[in-house]
PDB file of C-alpha atoms and ligand atoms in Angstrom:
ATOM      1  CA  MET S 279      25.944  99.390  38.524  1.00 86.00           C
ATOM      2  CA  LYS S 280      27.002  98.657  42.250  1.00 94.00           C
ATOM      3  CA  GLY S 281      30.734  99.301  44.042  1.00 97.00           C
ATOM      4  CA  PHE S 282      32.699 102.051  43.875  1.00 98.00           C
ATOM      5  CA  GLY S 283      33.832 103.291  40.757  1.00 98.00           C
ATOM      6  CA  VAL S 284      35.354 106.249  38.338  1.00 98.00           C
ATOM      7  CA  HIS S 285      34.164 108.361  35.529  1.00 97.00           C
ATOM      8  CA  THR S 286      36.855 108.854  33.043  1.00 96.00           C
ATOM      9  CA  SER S 287      37.046 112.366  33.773  1.00 94.00           C
ATOM     10  CA  MET S 288      40.325 111.484  35.785  1.00 95.00           C
ATOM     11  CA  TRP S 289      41.719 110.118  32.795  1.00 96.00           C
ATOM     12  CA  THR S 290      40.384 111.523  29.562  1.00 93.00           C
ATOM     13  CA  MET S 291      37.186 112.714  28.592  1.00 91.00           C
ATOM     14  CA  THR S 292      37.995 111.439  24.594  1.00 92.00           C
ATOM     15  CA  TRP S 293      37.246 107.224  24.266  1.00 95.00           C
ATOM     16  CA  ASP S 294      39.616 106.713  21.647  1.00 94.00           C
ATOM     17  CA  LYS S 295      42.076 103.991  21.487  1.00 95.00           C
ATOM     18  CA  ALA S 296      44.583 105.823  23.308  1.00 95.00           C
ATOM     19  CA  GLY S 297      42.549 107.241  26.117  1.00 95.00           C
ATOM     20  CA  SER S 298      40.155 104.109  26.712  1.00 97.00           C
ATOM     21  CA  GLU S 299      43.352 102.348  27.179  1.00 97.00           C
ATOM     22  CA  ARG S 300      44.776 104.307  29.427  1.00 97.00           C
ATOM     23  CA  ALA S 301      41.422 104.628  31.614  1.00 97.00           C
ATOM     24  CA  VAL S 302      40.986 101.414  32.116  1.00 98.00           C
ATOM     25  CA  ALA S 303      44.805 100.557  32.605  1.00 98.00           C
ATOM     26  CA  ALA S 304      44.176 102.985  35.723  1.00 98.00           C
ATOM     27  CA  ALA S 305      40.775 102.105  36.822  1.00 98.00           C
ATOM     28  CA  THR S 306      42.117  98.652  36.937  1.00 98.00           C
ATOM     29  CA  THR S 307      45.335  99.547  39.091  1.00 98.00           C
ATOM     30  CA  HIS S 308      43.540 101.190  41.573  1.00 98.00           C
ATOM     31  CA  GLY S 309      40.782  98.665  42.482  1.00 97.00           C
ATOM     32  CA  PHE S 310      37.046 100.287  40.545  1.00 98.00           C
ATOM     33  CA  ASP S 311      34.487  98.109  40.351  1.00 98.00           C
ATOM     34  CA  PHE S 312      33.337  99.765  37.093  1.00 98.00           C
ATOM     35  CA  ILE S 313      33.751 102.581  34.569  1.00 98.00           C
ATOM     36  CA  GLU S 314      32.226 105.601  34.032  1.00 98.00           C
ATOM     37  CA  ILE S 315      32.538 106.408  30.013  1.00 98.00           C
ATOM     38  CA  ALA S 316      31.471 109.749  28.800  1.00 96.00           C
ATOM     39  CA  LEU S 317      29.283 108.828  25.927  1.00 96.00           C
ATOM     40  CA  LEU S 318      29.407 112.192  23.930  1.00 92.00           C
ATOM     41  CA  SER S 319      29.947 111.448  20.597  1.00 93.00           C
ATOM     42  CA  PRO S 320      28.816 108.117  20.565  1.00 96.00           C
ATOM     43  CA  ASP S 321      29.590 107.568  17.035  1.00 95.00           C
ATOM     44  CA  ALA S 322      33.378 108.118  17.502  1.00 93.00           C
ATOM     45  CA  VAL S 323      33.535 104.905  19.325  1.00 96.00           C
ATOM     46  CA  ASP S 324      34.907 101.665  18.377  1.00 97.00           C
ATOM     47  CA  PRO S 325      32.228  99.304  20.400  1.00 97.00           C
ATOM     48  CA  THR S 326      33.900  96.332  19.495  1.00 97.00           C
ATOM     49  CA  ALA S 327      37.589  97.452  20.869  1.00 98.00           C
ATOM     50  CA  SER S 328      36.443  98.820  23.993  1.00 98.00           C
ATOM     51  CA  ARG S 329      34.189  95.802  24.837  1.00 98.00           C
ATOM     52  CA  GLU S 330      37.176  93.755  24.422  1.00 98.00           C
ATOM     53  CA  LEU S 331      39.421  96.179  26.641  1.00 98.00           C
ATOM     54  CA  LEU S 332      36.537  96.029  29.442  1.00 98.00           C
ATOM     55  CA  GLU S 333      36.319  92.274  29.210  1.00 98.00           C
ATOM     56  CA  ALA S 334      40.078  91.852  29.495  1.00 98.00           C
ATOM     57  CA  ALA S 335      40.214  93.728  32.348  1.00 98.00           C
ATOM     58  CA  GLU S 336      37.132  92.298  33.592  1.00 98.00           C
ATOM     59  CA  LEU S 337      35.802  95.738  34.326  1.00 98.00           C
ATOM     60  CA  PRO S 338      32.099  96.685  34.071  1.00 98.00           C
ATOM     61  CA  ALA S 339      30.693 100.035  32.583  1.00 98.00           C
ATOM     62  CA  VAL S 340      28.140 102.611  32.467  1.00 98.00           C
ATOM     63  CA  CYS S 341      27.749 105.175  29.902  1.00 98.00           C
ATOM     64  CA  SER S 342      27.177 108.368  30.476  1.00 98.00           C
ATOM     65  CA  LEU S 343      26.851 112.123  28.241  1.00 97.00           C
ATOM     66  CA  GLY S 344      24.913 115.458  27.646  1.00 96.00           C
ATOM     67  CA  LEU S 345      22.953 115.642  24.371  1.00 97.00           C
ATOM     68  CA  PRO S 346      24.538 117.686  21.602  1.00 96.00           C
ATOM     69  CA  GLU S 347      23.172 121.107  21.019  1.00 96.00           C
ATOM     70  CA  ALA S 348      21.967 120.265  17.378  1.00 97.00           C
ATOM     71  CA  VAL S 349      19.329 117.308  19.489  1.00 98.00           C
ATOM     72  CA  TRP S 350      17.981 119.711  22.288  1.00 98.00           C
ATOM     73  CA  PRO S 351      14.651 118.867  22.645  1.00 98.00           C
ATOM     74  CA  SER S 352      13.514 121.630  24.490  1.00 97.00           C
ATOM     75  CA  ARG S 353      14.268 123.698  21.462  1.00 96.00           C
ATOM     76  CA  HIS S 354      13.811 121.093  18.471  1.00 97.00           C
ATOM     77  CA  GLY S 355      11.555 119.129  19.763  1.00 97.00           C
ATOM     78  CA  PRO S 356      11.619 115.128  20.338  1.00 98.00           C
ATOM     79  CA  ASP S 357      12.869 113.502  17.074  1.00 98.00           C
ATOM     80  CA  ASP S 358      15.941 114.218  16.971  1.00 98.00           C
ATOM     81  CA  ALA S 359      16.960 113.875  20.832  1.00 98.00           C
ATOM     82  CA  VAL S 360      15.216 110.467  20.319  1.00 98.00           C
ATOM     83  CA  ALA S 361      17.622 109.521  17.079  1.00 98.00           C
ATOM     84  CA  PHE S 362      20.629 110.547  18.834  1.00 98.00           C
ATOM     85  CA  LEU S 363      20.247 109.037  22.631  1.00 98.00           C
ATOM     86  CA  THR S 364      18.683 105.656  20.255  1.00 98.00           C
ATOM     87  CA  GLY S 365      22.088 105.372  19.100  1.00 98.00           C
ATOM     88  CA  ALA S 366      23.594 106.360  21.989  1.00 98.00           C
ATOM     89  CA  LEU S 367      22.210 103.135  23.533  1.00 98.00           C
ATOM     90  CA  ASP S 368      23.131 100.907  21.016  1.00 98.00           C
ATOM     91  CA  VAL S 369      26.599 101.344  21.254  1.00 98.00           C
ATOM     92  CA  ALA S 370      26.589 101.703  24.844  1.00 98.00           C
ATOM     93  CA  HIS S 371      24.514  98.470  24.758  1.00 98.00           C
ATOM     94  CA  ALA S 372      27.660  96.986  22.461  1.00 98.00           C
ATOM     95  CA  ILE S 373      30.512  98.225  24.393  1.00 98.00           C
ATOM     96  CA  GLY S 374      28.796  96.083  27.062  1.00 98.00           C
ATOM     97  CA  ALA S 375      27.254  98.719  29.498  1.00 98.00           C
ATOM     98  CA  GLU S 376      24.755  98.059  31.719  1.00 97.00           C
ATOM     99  CA  ALA S 377      23.144 101.871  31.738  1.00 98.00           C
ATOM    100  CA  LEU S 378      23.149 105.167  30.025  1.00 98.00           C
ATOM    101  CA  SER S 379      22.736 108.187  32.090  1.00 98.00           C
ATOM    102  CA  GLY S 380      23.868 112.118  32.671  1.00 98.00           C
ATOM    103  CA  VAL S 381      22.136 114.578  31.235  1.00 98.00           C
ATOM    104  CA  THR S 382      20.231 112.681  29.120  1.00 98.00           C
ATOM    105  CA  TYR S 383      17.628 115.078  28.839  1.00 98.00           C
ATOM    106  CA  GLY S 384      19.502 117.989  27.616  1.00 98.00           C
ATOM    107  CA  GLY S 385      22.832 119.889  27.255  1.00 96.00           C
ATOM    108  CA  ILE S 386      25.521 119.803  29.350  1.00 94.00           C
ATOM    109  CA  GLY S 387      25.317 123.921  29.357  1.00 93.00           C
ATOM    110  CA  GLU S 388      21.590 124.350  28.252  1.00 95.00           C
ATOM    111  CA  THR S 389      19.819 127.648  29.610  1.00 94.00           C
ATOM    112  CA  THR S 390      17.932 129.971  28.687  1.00 95.00           C
ATOM    113  CA  GLY S 391      17.591 132.761  31.630  1.00 93.00           C
ATOM    114  CA  THR S 392      14.203 132.196  32.133  1.00 96.00           C
ATOM    115  CA  PRO S 393      12.209 128.423  33.473  1.00 96.00           C
ATOM    116  CA  PRO S 394      11.624 125.519  31.539  1.00 97.00           C
ATOM    117  CA  THR S 395       8.100 126.132  29.169  1.00 98.00           C
ATOM    118  CA  THR S 396       5.251 122.843  29.816  1.00 98.00           C
ATOM    119  CA  GLU S 397       5.994 122.456  25.884  1.00 98.00           C
ATOM    120  CA  GLU S 398       9.637 121.978  26.786  1.00 98.00           C
ATOM    121  CA  LEU S 399       9.169 119.931  29.917  1.00 98.00           C
ATOM    122  CA  ASP S 400       6.538 118.026  27.652  1.00 98.00           C
ATOM    123  CA  HIS S 401       9.172 117.454  24.900  1.00 98.00           C
ATOM    124  CA  VAL S 402      11.548 116.429  27.083  1.00 98.00           C
ATOM    125  CA  ALA S 403       9.106 114.251  28.517  1.00 98.00           C
ATOM    126  CA  ILE S 404       8.691 112.261  25.471  1.00 98.00           C
ATOM    127  CA  THR S 405      12.170 112.036  24.138  1.00 98.00           C
ATOM    128  CA  LEU S 406      13.077 110.321  27.766  1.00 98.00           C
ATOM    129  CA  ASP S 407       9.929 107.928  27.242  1.00 98.00           C
ATOM    130  CA  ARG S 408      10.799 106.911  23.669  1.00 98.00           C
ATOM    131  CA  ALA S 409      14.241 106.621  24.607  1.00 98.00           C
ATOM    132  CA  ALA S 410      13.404 104.404  28.104  1.00 98.00           C
ATOM    133  CA  ALA S 411      11.525 102.423  26.112  1.00 98.00           C
ATOM    134  CA  HIS S 412      14.389 101.663  23.398  1.00 98.00           C
ATOM    135  CA  ALA S 413      16.839 101.326  26.517  1.00 98.00           C
ATOM    136  CA  ALA S 414      14.344  98.526  27.612  1.00 98.00           C
ATOM    137  CA  ARG S 415      14.457  96.708  24.678  1.00 98.00           C
ATOM    138  CA  LEU S 416      18.392  96.496  25.055  1.00 98.00           C
ATOM    139  CA  GLY S 417      18.003  94.828  28.388  1.00 98.00           C
ATOM    140  CA  MET S 418      19.025  98.227  29.831  1.00 98.00           C
ATOM    141  CA  ARG S 419      18.633 100.601  32.099  1.00 98.00           C
ATOM    142  CA  PHE S 420      17.814 104.630  31.892  1.00 98.00           C
ATOM    143  CA  GLY S 421      19.289 107.474  33.692  1.00 98.00           C
ATOM    144  CA  ILE S 422      18.780 111.138  34.799  1.00 98.00           C
ATOM    145  CA  GLU S 423      20.969 113.131  36.087  1.00 98.00           C
ATOM    146  CA  PRO S 424      19.452 116.019  37.490  1.00 98.00           C
ATOM    147  CA  VAL S 425      22.184 119.337  37.327  1.00 98.00           C
ATOM    148  CA  ASN S 426      22.552 122.634  38.914  1.00 97.00           C
ATOM    149  CA  ARG S 427      20.826 125.608  37.773  1.00 97.00           C
ATOM    150  CA  TYR S 428      23.844 126.972  35.749  1.00 95.00           C
ATOM    151  CA  GLU S 429      24.480 124.399  33.864  1.00 96.00           C
ATOM    152  CA  SER S 430      20.646 123.884  32.959  1.00 97.00           C
ATOM    153  CA  HIS S 431      17.303 125.044  33.037  1.00 98.00           C
ATOM    154  CA  LEU S 432      15.393 121.543  33.105  1.00 98.00           C
ATOM    155  CA  ILE S 433      16.142 119.618  36.052  1.00 98.00           C
ATOM    156  CA  ASN S 434      17.856 120.999  38.875  1.00 98.00           C
ATOM    157  CA  THR S 435      17.183 118.822  41.997  1.00 98.00           C
ATOM    158  CA  ALA S 436      15.945 115.478  42.945  1.00 98.00           C
ATOM    159  CA  ARG S 437      12.878 116.071  43.605  1.00 98.00           C
ATOM    160  CA  GLN S 438      12.420 117.506  39.532  1.00 98.00           C
ATOM    161  CA  GLY S 439      13.569 114.155  38.727  1.00 98.00           C
ATOM    162  CA  ILE S 440      11.533 111.685  40.210  1.00 98.00           C
ATOM    163  CA  GLU S 441       8.681 114.071  39.309  1.00 98.00           C
ATOM    164  CA  MET S 442       9.909 113.474  35.220  1.00 98.00           C
ATOM    165  CA  ILE S 443      10.486 109.566  36.361  1.00 98.00           C
ATOM    166  CA  GLU S 444       7.149 109.181  38.028  1.00 98.00           C
ATOM    167  CA  ARG S 445       5.583 111.208  34.782  1.00 98.00           C
ATOM    168  CA  ILE S 446       7.377 108.726  32.145  1.00 98.00           C
ATOM    169  CA  GLY S 447       6.476 105.495  34.314  1.00 98.00           C
ATOM    170  CA  ALA S 448       9.398 103.515  32.957  1.00 98.00           C
ATOM    171  CA  GLU S 449      10.533 100.729  35.075  1.00 98.00           C
ATOM    172  CA  ASN S 450      13.995 100.618  34.002  1.00 98.00           C
ATOM    173  CA  MET S 451      14.212 104.498  34.195  1.00 98.00           C
ATOM    174  CA  PHE S 452      16.584 105.546  37.897  1.00 98.00           C
ATOM    175  CA  LEU S 453      17.446 109.148  39.409  1.00 98.00           C
ATOM    176  CA  HIS S 454      21.084 109.553  39.543  1.00 98.00           C
ATOM    177  CA  LEU S 455      22.320 112.035  41.468  1.00 98.00           C
ATOM    178  CA  ASP S 456      25.471 114.090  42.244  1.00 98.00           C
ATOM    179  CA  THR S 457      27.144 115.235  44.885  1.00 98.00           C
ATOM    180  CA  TYR S 458      28.495 118.384  43.482  1.00 98.00           C
ATOM    181  CA  HIS S 459      25.032 119.300  42.090  1.00 98.00           C
ATOM    182  CA  MET S 460      23.108 118.843  45.632  1.00 98.00           C
ATOM    183  CA  ASN S 461      25.754 120.784  46.997  1.00 97.00           C
ATOM    184  CA  ILE S 462      23.877 123.697  45.160  1.00 97.00           C
ATOM    185  CA  GLU S 463      20.363 122.970  44.964  1.00 97.00           C
ATOM    186  CA  GLU S 464      19.326 120.804  47.747  1.00 97.00           C
ATOM    187  CA  ARG S 465      17.887 122.245  50.408  1.00 95.00           C
ATOM    188  CA  GLY S 466      20.200 120.371  52.699  1.00 93.00           C
ATOM    189  CA  ILE S 467      22.819 117.836  50.655  1.00 92.00           C
ATOM    190  CA  ALA S 468      21.146 114.380  52.197  1.00 95.00           C
ATOM    191  CA  MET S 469      17.077 116.064  51.370  1.00 95.00           C
ATOM    192  CA  GLY S 470      17.888 115.109  47.465  1.00 96.00           C
ATOM    193  CA  ILE S 471      18.699 111.092  48.711  1.00 98.00           C
ATOM    194  CA  LEU S 472      16.019 110.854  51.493  1.00 97.00           C
ATOM    195  CA  GLU S 473      13.670 112.086  48.893  1.00 96.00           C
ATOM    196  CA  GLY S 474      14.936 110.353  45.866  1.00 96.00           C
ATOM    197  CA  ARG S 475      15.354 106.995  47.617  1.00 97.00           C
ATOM    198  CA  ASP S 476      13.000 105.081  46.163  1.00 97.00           C
ATOM    199  CA  HIS S 477      14.203 105.851  41.963  1.00 98.00           C
ATOM    200  CA  LEU S 478      17.750 106.849  43.351  1.00 98.00           C
ATOM    201  CA  ALA S 479      19.939 104.177  41.703  1.00 98.00           C
ATOM    202  CA  TYR S 480      23.679 105.927  41.104  1.00 98.00           C
ATOM    203  CA  ILE S 481      25.463 108.745  42.509  1.00 98.00           C
ATOM    204  CA  HIS S 482      28.296 110.811  41.648  1.00 98.00           C
ATOM    205  CA  LEU S 483      30.507 111.408  44.112  1.00 98.00           C
ATOM    206  CA  SER S 484      32.150 115.452  43.326  1.00 98.00           C
ATOM    207  CA  GLU S 485      33.699 117.795  45.343  1.00 98.00           C
ATOM    208  CA  SER S 486      32.332 121.449  45.451  1.00 97.00           C
ATOM    209  CA  ASP S 487      34.725 122.559  43.512  1.00 96.00           C
ATOM    210  CA  ARG S 488      34.951 119.183  41.324  1.00 96.00           C
ATOM    211  CA  GLY S 489      38.596 118.301  42.726  1.00 96.00           C
ATOM    212  CA  THR S 490      39.719 116.168  45.783  1.00 97.00           C
ATOM    213  CA  PRO S 491      36.924 114.861  47.533  1.00 98.00           C
ATOM    214  CA  GLY S 492      37.374 115.577  51.016  1.00 98.00           C
ATOM    215  CA  ALA S 493      38.804 118.931  50.245  1.00 97.00           C
ATOM    216  CA  GLY S 494      35.700 121.196  49.758  1.00 97.00           C
ATOM    217  CA  ASN S 495      32.525 122.067  51.564  1.00 97.00           C
ATOM    218  CA  VAL S 496      30.741 118.726  50.526  1.00 98.00           C
ATOM    219  CA  ARG S 497      29.343 117.455  53.854  1.00 97.00           C
ATOM    220  CA  TRP S 498      30.469 113.853  53.456  1.00 98.00           C
ATOM    221  CA  ASP S 499      28.793 112.196  56.286  1.00 98.00           C
ATOM    222  CA  GLU S 500      25.936 113.338  55.466  1.00 98.00           C
ATOM    223  CA  VAL S 501      25.963 112.215  52.068  1.00 98.00           C
ATOM    224  CA  TYR S 502      27.010 108.598  53.319  1.00 98.00           C
ATOM    225  CA  GLY S 503      24.503 108.492  56.452  1.00 98.00           C
ATOM    226  CA  ALA S 504      21.584 109.379  53.765  1.00 98.00           C
ATOM    227  CA  LEU S 505      22.499 106.296  51.500  1.00 98.00           C
ATOM    228  CA  ALA S 506      23.178 103.910  54.065  1.00 98.00           C
ATOM    229  CA  ALA S 507      19.590 105.167  55.871  1.00 98.00           C
ATOM    230  CA  VAL S 508      17.798 104.261  52.711  1.00 98.00           C
ATOM    231  CA  GLY S 509      19.909 101.357  52.139  1.00 98.00           C
ATOM    232  CA  PHE S 510      21.339 102.189  49.015  1.00 98.00           C
ATOM    233  CA  SER S 511      23.139  98.924  47.051  1.00 96.00           C
ATOM    234  CA  GLY S 512      23.585 101.161  43.622  1.00 98.00           C
ATOM    235  CA  GLY S 513      26.753 102.828  41.969  1.00 98.00           C
ATOM    236  CA  LEU S 514      29.330 105.129  43.522  1.00 98.00           C
ATOM    237  CA  ALA S 515      31.241 106.882  41.163  1.00 98.00           C
ATOM    238  CA  MET S 516      34.010 109.341  42.190  1.00 98.00           C
ATOM    239  CA  GLU S 517      34.136 111.896  39.985  1.00 97.00           C
ATOM    240  CA  SER S 518      36.763 115.143  39.383  1.00 96.00           C
ATOM    241  CA  PHE S 519      37.058 116.702  36.095  1.00 94.00           C
ATOM    242  CA  ILE S 520      41.052 116.430  35.946  1.00 92.00           C
ATOM    243  CA  ASP S 521      40.751 116.019  32.136  1.00 85.00           C
ATOM    244  CA  MET S 522      38.522 118.469  30.648  1.00 85.00           C
ATOM    245  CA  PRO S 523      38.171 119.311  26.504  1.00 82.00           C
ATOM    246  CA  PRO S 524      37.537 122.882  26.265  1.00 81.00           C
ATOM    247  CA  GLU S 525      34.287 121.939  24.707  1.00 76.00           C
ATOM    248  CA  ILE S 526      32.958 120.536  27.311  1.00 83.00           C
ATOM    249  CA  ALA S 527      35.319 123.279  30.354  1.00 88.00           C
ATOM    250  CA  ASN S 528      32.901 125.788  28.317  1.00 87.00           C
ATOM    251  CA  GLY S 529      29.356 124.190  29.505  1.00 86.00           C
ATOM    252  CA  LEU S 530      30.520 123.377  32.915  1.00 89.00           C
ATOM    253  CA  ALA S 531      32.039 126.599  33.962  1.00 89.00           C
ATOM    254  CA  VAL S 532      35.783 124.670  34.889  1.00 89.00           C
ATOM    255  CA  TRP S 533      38.106 126.890  33.695  1.00 88.00           C
ATOM    256  CA  ARG S 534      40.759 126.610  36.220  1.00 89.00           C
ATOM    257  CA  PRO S 535      42.590 123.225  37.351  1.00 90.00           C
ATOM    258  CA  VAL S 536      40.197 121.653  39.747  1.00 93.00           C
ATOM    259  CA  ALA S 537      42.912 119.960  42.001  1.00 93.00           C
ATOM    260  CA  GLU S 538      46.572 119.983  42.724  1.00 92.00           C
ATOM    261  CA  SER S 539      47.037 116.897  40.788  1.00 93.00           C
ATOM    262  CA  ARG S 540      45.354 113.372  39.172  1.00 95.00           C
ATOM    263  CA  ASP S 541      48.012 112.040  41.725  1.00 96.00           C
ATOM    264  CA  VAL S 542      46.809 113.852  45.220  1.00 96.00           C
ATOM    265  CA  VAL S 543      42.971 113.168  44.055  1.00 97.00           C
ATOM    266  CA  LEU S 544      44.058 109.193  43.909  1.00 97.00           C
ATOM    267  CA  GLU S 545      45.930 109.706  46.597  1.00 97.00           C
ATOM    268  CA  ARG S 546      44.008 111.460  49.016  1.00 98.00           C
ATOM    269  CA  GLY S 547      40.506 111.922  47.879  1.00 98.00           C
ATOM    270  CA  LEU S 548      39.868 108.537  46.719  1.00 98.00           C
ATOM    271  CA  PRO S 549      40.830 106.584  49.986  1.00 98.00           C
ATOM    272  CA  PHE S 550      39.063 109.226  52.264  1.00 98.00           C
ATOM    273  CA  LEU S 551      35.685 108.384  50.029  1.00 98.00           C
ATOM    274  CA  ARG S 552      36.411 104.534  49.914  1.00 98.00           C
ATOM    275  CA  ASN S 553      37.241 104.654  53.378  1.00 97.00           C
ATOM    276  CA  LYS S 554      33.868 106.406  54.601  1.00 98.00           C
ATOM    277  CA  ALA S 555      32.295 104.352  52.178  1.00 98.00           C
ATOM    278  CA  ALA S 556      33.351 101.166  53.814  1.00 97.00           C
ATOM    279  CA  GLN S 557      32.790 102.529  57.329  1.00 98.00           C
ATOM    280  CA  TYR S 558      29.095 103.294  56.336  1.00 98.00           C
ATOM    281  CA  ARG S 559      29.128  99.844  55.073  1.00 97.00           C
ATOM    282  CA  LEU S 560      27.921 100.629  51.277  1.00 97.00           C
ATOM    283  CA  ILE S 561      31.080  98.607  49.882  1.00 96.00           C
TER     284      ILE S 561
HETATM  285  C1  FUD U 602      27.912 117.508  34.151  1.00 76.31           C
HETATM  286  C2  FUD U 602      28.260 116.705  35.475  1.00 76.31           C
HETATM  287  C3  FUD U 602      28.351 114.756  34.723  1.00 76.31           C
HETATM  288  C4  FUD U 602      28.173 114.737  33.069  1.00 76.31           C
HETATM  289  C5  FUD U 602      28.927 113.675  33.185  1.00 76.31           C
HETATM  290  C6  FUD U 602      28.613 113.312  31.276  1.00 76.31           C
HETATM  291  O1  FUD U 602      27.642 118.886  34.923  1.00 76.31           O
HETATM  292  O2  FUD U 602      28.078 116.563  36.668  1.00 76.31           O
HETATM  293  O3  FUD U 602      28.566 114.152  35.815  1.00 76.31           O
HETATM  294  O4  FUD U 602      26.950 114.659  33.463  1.00 76.31           O
HETATM  295  O5  FUD U 602      30.182 114.122  33.343  1.00 76.31           O
HETATM  296  O6  FUD U 602      29.686 112.194  31.306  1.00 76.31           O
END
C-alpha cells in the first residue's frame, strides 16, 4: 500500500470480467501505482482471472467493501459478519491484494438514528478482532474506514477509528481515512490525519461532492501538508464516484452525477491531486 492509486469506482463497481478488464486497462494507461477493488460481492469474483489480469498489468491491488445488511454485526452479532469477512479476505488474498479495508465494521448506509450502543460496539470489536486474526494468518493487513454520520452511526471520526483499533490491538490493523468523510466529521480536515498518525496507512482522496478533485471544498494543502508532516508513507487512492450502481448509490446518497464526466476527473482532477502529492514529496 504505497504510491498513488485509484478506486475502481472511476470505471465500474462490478468486478466481473468486463469491468475488471476495463478498469485495469484504464488504471494502467493513467499510470496509477495500484488499484482499489470494491469487493462488495466477493462470491461473484473470479479470483484466478483477477490475479492473472493484475499480474499481467503489474498492478498491485487493495480490496475494500461495506458489509451486506444480512450480516451487520451491530444488528446480528459477530458470527455471520466474521464468516463474510473471512470469505472476503480469502478472495482478496487469492486475487493477490495486500489488504482489505473500507467499512469492514458495518453497512454503507447503516444508521439507526441513535448513537451506537455498548453492545453494538462490542459486536463490532469482536468481529474486527476475529477478521484481523484471519487476515494476519493470510499475511494481509486489515483496515477500517470511518465514514460520515449519514452513512453509519458506528465509526465516524479518526478518533473513533483509533479507539477501535487500539481496543483490538491487532498489529495488522490500520486506519483508513477519506477526505470526503473528514470534511464532514473532523474539526479541521488535517485533524484526523494528525490524530491518526500512528495507525494511518491509507487515505481516500475524495472531493467534498465526491466528484472532480480540486473543484470542491476540500482544503487539499491542509490534507497534503498534514500527510507530509506526519511522514505518511502509505497508499493515496483517488476516489470519485463516477460509476455507481443503484444499490450502492442509495447507501451513499449519490443520486446525481458527481462530475461533468469521467474525462474531466481524469484530465483535471487527477493531475491536480498528483502534482500536489509530488509537490509535498508524498510520491
Ligand atoms: C463509502 C466510501 C468508500 C467505500 C468503498 C468500498 O462512503 O467512502 O470508500 O468504503 O468504496 O469499496
